[in-house]
Coordinates of C-alpha atoms in Angstrom, one line a residue:
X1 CA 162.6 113.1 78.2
X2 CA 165.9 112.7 80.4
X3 CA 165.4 110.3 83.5
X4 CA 164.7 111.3 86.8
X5 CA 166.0 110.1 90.0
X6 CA 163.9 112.1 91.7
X7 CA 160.8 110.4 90.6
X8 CA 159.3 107.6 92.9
X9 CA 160.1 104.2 91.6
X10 CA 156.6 103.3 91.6
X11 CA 155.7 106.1 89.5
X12 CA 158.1 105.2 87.3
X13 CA 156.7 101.8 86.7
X14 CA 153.3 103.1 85.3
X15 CA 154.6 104.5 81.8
X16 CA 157.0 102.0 80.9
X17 CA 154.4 99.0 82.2
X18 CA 152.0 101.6 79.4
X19 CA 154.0 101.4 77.2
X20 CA 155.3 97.3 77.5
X21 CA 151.3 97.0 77.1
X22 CA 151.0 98.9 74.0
X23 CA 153.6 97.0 72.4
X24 CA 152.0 93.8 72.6
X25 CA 148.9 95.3 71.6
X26 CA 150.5 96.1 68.5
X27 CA 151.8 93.0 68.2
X28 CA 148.6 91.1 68.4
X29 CA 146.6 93.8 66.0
X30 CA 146.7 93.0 62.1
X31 CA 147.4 96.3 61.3
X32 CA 149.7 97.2 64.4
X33 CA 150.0 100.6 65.6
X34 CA 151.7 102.1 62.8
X35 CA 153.7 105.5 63.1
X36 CA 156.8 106.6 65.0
X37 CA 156.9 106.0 69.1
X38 CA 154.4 108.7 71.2
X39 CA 158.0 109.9 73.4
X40 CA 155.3 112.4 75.2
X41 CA 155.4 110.1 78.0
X42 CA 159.6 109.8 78.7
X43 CA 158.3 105.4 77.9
X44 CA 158.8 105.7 74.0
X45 CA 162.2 106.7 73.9
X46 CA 163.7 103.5 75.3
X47 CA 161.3 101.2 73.9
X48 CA 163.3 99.2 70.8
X49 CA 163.0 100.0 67.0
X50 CA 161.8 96.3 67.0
X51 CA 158.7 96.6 69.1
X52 CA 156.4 98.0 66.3
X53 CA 156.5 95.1 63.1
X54 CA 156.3 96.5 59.6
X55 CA 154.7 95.1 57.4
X56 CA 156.2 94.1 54.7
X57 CA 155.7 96.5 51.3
X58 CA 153.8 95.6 48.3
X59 CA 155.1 95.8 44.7
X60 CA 153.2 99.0 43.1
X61 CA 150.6 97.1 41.0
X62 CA 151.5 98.0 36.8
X63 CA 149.2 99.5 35.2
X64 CA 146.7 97.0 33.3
X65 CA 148.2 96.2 29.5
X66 CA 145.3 97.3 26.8
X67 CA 143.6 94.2 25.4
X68 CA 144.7 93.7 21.8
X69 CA 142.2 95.5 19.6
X70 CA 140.5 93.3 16.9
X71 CA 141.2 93.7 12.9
X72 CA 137.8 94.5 12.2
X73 CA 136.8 96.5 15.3
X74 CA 134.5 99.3 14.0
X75 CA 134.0 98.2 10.5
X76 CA 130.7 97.4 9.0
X77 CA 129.6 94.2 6.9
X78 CA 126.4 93.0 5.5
X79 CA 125.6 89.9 4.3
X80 CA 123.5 89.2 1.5
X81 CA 121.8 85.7 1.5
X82 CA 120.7 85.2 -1.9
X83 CA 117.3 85.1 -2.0
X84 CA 115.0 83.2 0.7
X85 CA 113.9 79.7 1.1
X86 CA 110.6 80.7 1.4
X87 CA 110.3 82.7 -1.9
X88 CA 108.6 79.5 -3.8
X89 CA 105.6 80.1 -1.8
X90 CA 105.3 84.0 -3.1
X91 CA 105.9 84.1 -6.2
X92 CA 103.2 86.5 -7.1
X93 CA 104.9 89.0 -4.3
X94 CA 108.4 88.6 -5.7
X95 CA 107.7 89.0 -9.5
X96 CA 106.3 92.5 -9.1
X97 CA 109.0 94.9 -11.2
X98 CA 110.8 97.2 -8.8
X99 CA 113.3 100.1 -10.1
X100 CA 117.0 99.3 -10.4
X101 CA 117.8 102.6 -12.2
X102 CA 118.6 101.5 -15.2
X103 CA 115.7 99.5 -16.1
X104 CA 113.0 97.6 -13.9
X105 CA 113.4 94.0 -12.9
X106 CA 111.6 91.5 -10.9
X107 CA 111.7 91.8 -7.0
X108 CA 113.4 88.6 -6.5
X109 CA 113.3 85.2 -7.7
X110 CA 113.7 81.4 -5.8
X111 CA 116.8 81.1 -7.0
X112 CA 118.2 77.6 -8.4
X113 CA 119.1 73.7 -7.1
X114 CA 121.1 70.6 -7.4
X115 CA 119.7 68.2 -9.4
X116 CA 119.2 66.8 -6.3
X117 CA 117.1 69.3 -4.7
X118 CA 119.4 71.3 -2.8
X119 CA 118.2 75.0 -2.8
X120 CA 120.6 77.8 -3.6
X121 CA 118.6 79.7 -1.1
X122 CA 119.5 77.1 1.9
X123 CA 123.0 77.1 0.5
X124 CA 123.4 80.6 1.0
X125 CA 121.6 81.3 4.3
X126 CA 124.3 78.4 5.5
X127 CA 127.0 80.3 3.7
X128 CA 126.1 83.6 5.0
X129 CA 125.9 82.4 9.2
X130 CA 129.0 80.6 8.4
X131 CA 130.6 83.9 7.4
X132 CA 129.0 85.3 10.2
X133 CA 130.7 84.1 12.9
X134 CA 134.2 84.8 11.1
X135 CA 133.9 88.1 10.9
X136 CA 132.8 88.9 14.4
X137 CA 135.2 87.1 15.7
X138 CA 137.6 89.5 14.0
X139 CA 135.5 92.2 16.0
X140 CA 133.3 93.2 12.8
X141 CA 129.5 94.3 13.1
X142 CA 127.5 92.1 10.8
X143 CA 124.3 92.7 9.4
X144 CA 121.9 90.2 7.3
X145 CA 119.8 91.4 4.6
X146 CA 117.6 88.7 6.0
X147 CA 117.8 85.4 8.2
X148 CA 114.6 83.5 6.6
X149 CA 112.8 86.0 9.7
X150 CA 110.2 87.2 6.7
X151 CA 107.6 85.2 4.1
X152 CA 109.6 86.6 1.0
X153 CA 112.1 89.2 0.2
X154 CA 113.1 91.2 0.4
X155 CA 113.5 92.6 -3.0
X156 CA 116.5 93.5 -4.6
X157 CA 116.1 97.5 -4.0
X158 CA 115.7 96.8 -0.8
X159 CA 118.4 94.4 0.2
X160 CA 120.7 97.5 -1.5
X161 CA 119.4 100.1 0.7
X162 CA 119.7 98.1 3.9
X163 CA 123.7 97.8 2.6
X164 CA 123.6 101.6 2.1
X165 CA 121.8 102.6 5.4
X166 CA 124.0 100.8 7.7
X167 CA 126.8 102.5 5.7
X168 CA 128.8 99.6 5.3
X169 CA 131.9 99.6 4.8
X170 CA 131.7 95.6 2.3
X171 CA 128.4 94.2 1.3
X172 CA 128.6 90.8 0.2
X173 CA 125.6 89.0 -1.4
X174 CA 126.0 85.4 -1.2
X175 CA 124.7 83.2 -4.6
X176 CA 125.5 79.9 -6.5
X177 CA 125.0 79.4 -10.2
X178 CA 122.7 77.6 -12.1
X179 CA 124.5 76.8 -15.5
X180 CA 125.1 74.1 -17.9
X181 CA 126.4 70.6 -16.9
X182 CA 130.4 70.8 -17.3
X183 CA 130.5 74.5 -16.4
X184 CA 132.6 75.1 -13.1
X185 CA 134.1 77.0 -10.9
X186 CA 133.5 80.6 -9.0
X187 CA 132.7 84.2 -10.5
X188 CA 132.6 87.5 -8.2
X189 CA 130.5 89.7 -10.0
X190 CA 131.6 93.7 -9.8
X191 CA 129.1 96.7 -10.3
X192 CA 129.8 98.3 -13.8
X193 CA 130.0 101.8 -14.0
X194 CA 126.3 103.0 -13.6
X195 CA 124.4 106.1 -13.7
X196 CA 120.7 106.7 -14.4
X197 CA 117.6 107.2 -12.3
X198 CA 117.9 106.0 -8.9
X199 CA 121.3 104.3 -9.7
X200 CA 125.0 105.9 -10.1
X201 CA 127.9 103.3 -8.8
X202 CA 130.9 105.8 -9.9
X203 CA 132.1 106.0 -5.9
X204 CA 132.0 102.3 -5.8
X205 CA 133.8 101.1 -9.2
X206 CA 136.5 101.4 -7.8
X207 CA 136.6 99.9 -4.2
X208 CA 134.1 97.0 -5.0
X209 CA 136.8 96.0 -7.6
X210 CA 139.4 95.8 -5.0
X211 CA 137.0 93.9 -3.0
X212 CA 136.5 91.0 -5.2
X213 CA 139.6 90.9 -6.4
X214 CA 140.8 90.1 -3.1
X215 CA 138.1 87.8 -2.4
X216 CA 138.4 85.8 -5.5
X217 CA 142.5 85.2 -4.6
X218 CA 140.7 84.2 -1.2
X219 CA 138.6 81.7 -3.0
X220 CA 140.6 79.9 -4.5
X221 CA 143.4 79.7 -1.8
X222 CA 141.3 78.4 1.1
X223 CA 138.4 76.3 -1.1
X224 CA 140.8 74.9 -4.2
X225 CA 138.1 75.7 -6.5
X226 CA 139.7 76.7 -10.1
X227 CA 138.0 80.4 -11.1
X228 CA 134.6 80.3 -13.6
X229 CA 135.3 78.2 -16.7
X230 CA 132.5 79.6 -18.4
X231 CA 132.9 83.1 -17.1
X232 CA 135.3 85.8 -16.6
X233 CA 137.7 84.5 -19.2
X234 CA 139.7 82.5 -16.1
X235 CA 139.9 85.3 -13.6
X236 CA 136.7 84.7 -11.4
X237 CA 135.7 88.2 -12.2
X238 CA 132.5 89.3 -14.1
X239 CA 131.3 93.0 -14.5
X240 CA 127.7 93.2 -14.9
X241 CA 125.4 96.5 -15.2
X242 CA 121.7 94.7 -14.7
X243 CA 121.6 94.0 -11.2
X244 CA 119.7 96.2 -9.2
X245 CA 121.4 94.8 -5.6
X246 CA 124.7 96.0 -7.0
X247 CA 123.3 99.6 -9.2
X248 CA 121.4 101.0 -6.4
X249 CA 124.3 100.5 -4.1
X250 CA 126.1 103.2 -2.8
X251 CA 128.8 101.5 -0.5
X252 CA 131.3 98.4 -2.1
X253 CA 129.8 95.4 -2.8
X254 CA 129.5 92.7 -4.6
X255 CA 128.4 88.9 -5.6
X256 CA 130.0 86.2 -5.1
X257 CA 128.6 82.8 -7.3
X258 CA 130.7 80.0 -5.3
X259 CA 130.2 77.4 -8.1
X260 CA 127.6 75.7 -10.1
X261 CA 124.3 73.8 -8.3
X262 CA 123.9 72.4 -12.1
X263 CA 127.2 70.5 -12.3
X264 CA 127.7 67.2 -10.6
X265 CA 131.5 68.2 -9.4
X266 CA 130.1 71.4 -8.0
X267 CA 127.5 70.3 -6.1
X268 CA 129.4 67.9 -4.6
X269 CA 131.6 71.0 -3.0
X270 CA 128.5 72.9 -2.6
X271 CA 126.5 70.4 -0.4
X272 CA 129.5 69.4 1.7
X273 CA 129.4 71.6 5.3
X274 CA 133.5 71.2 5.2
X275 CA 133.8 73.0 1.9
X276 CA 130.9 75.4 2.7
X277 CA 133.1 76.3 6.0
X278 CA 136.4 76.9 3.7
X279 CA 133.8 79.2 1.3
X280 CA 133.2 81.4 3.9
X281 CA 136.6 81.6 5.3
X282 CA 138.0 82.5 1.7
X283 CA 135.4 85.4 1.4
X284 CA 135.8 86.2 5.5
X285 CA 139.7 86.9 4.6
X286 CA 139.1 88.7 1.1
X287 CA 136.8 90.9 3.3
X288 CA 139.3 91.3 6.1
X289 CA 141.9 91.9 3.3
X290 CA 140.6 94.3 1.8
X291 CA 139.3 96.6 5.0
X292 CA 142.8 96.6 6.1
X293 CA 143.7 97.5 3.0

């Protein structure tokens, strides 16, 4: 609005003493009055750019980076802890016969032992939480056939179907030997080609070989154990066609016998938590290996 002589000087006073007011109002308000000058009044027009502080702009925030998606997410494992430390106490239970398609075989057995006394079944429930943890870390769900939760058990048909229900994507069971003094080394054991009654491996010849192929190179780079001496004819594979765990399995799987409980060198490896921690990394990257193809 243009000035007016012709307005009192009094009258005059009121809108700009309004408008000095406002100003320092603004001034003393976090957030300040905001917004372009109200010139309604003839006040705002003269009052200077100055009088109303900005604040300062803030950087656009960037949108949030995606967290790096594990190796394993969405994959599958189960665990197999050969046979259970509390088997010796039910040994009527676990030598009833149970159906492994091609024959019938004993629900499960106590496994063997250092001379010492070291079970296989302690050894592999050890084993088995070991390799565990490594493969949730790398964001895989893991499943045990058992964690010594159960007197016995559970039997061989039923430590395959828990592998084929959760529709794994590896089954590992988890074993040492029992052999003859001088015998060493590891062996991964691979389902033969199969088919009768319950049992028919043909989807799985194929993949579980992959499998322990790649665990077996695992093996013996993180663990420096030499493949079986005694079995496999130096490759640390064995195929074998009477194991119910492995016919009546319809995802990949396989066994892996880390050495021999019998032999003195063995079960020096085998009762040592340090080696026991580089078995389950081997087989943790075989697996990992070979579901990233």
């Amino acid at each position: 609005m243009p000035y007016d002589d012709s307005v009192p000087p009094t009258r005059r006073a009121r809108p700009l003493l309004l408008a000095a007011a406002l100003a320092a109002l603004c001034l003393t308000t976090v957030a300040g009055c905001g917004g372009s000058p109200d010139t309604t009044d003839g006040a705002g027009a003269d009052a200077s750019p100055s009088a109303t502080p900005t604040a300062p702009s803030s950087p656009s925030p960037s949108p949030a980076e995606p967290l790096p998606r594990s190796p394993l997410t969405g994959r599958t494992v189960v665990i197999d802890p050969g046979h259970n430390p509390r088997n010796r106490e039910h040994t009527k239970e676990i030598n009833e016969k149970v159906d492994i398609g091609t024959g019938r075989k004993e629900c499960d057995t106590t496994g063997t032992s250092t001379d010492a006394g070291y079970p296989e079944a302690r050894f592999t429930l050890d084993v088995s939480h070991r390799l565990r943890e490594l493969l949730q870390a790398q964001g895989a769900r893991v499943l045990l056939t058992h964690d010594e939760d159960r007197p016995f058990g559970p039997c061989i048909d039923e430590r395959a179907r828990i592998g084929n229900e959760a529709k794994a994507d590896a089954v590992v069971s988890v074993h040492a030997d029992g052999s003859a003094v001088g015998n060493r080394g590891f062996h991964v054991i691979l389902p033969a080609a199969v088919k009768g009654g319950g049992a028919d491996t043909s989807k799985i010849v194929k993949s579980s070989a992959d499998l322990g192929a790649r665990i077996a190179g695992h093996f013996v780079r993180t663990t420096g154990s030499a493949p079986s001496n005694y079995i496999g004819g130096g490759t640390g594979l064995d195929t074998r066609n009477d194991l119910g765990g492995l016919n009546l399995s319809t995802v990949p799987k396989v066994f892996v016998e880390c050495g021999n409980m019998r032999d003195p060198k063995d079960a020096a490896l085998l009762t040592s938590a340090s080696w026991r921690q580089k078995a389950a990394q081997g087989m943790a990257d075989g697996i990992a290996d070979h579901l990233k193809g």
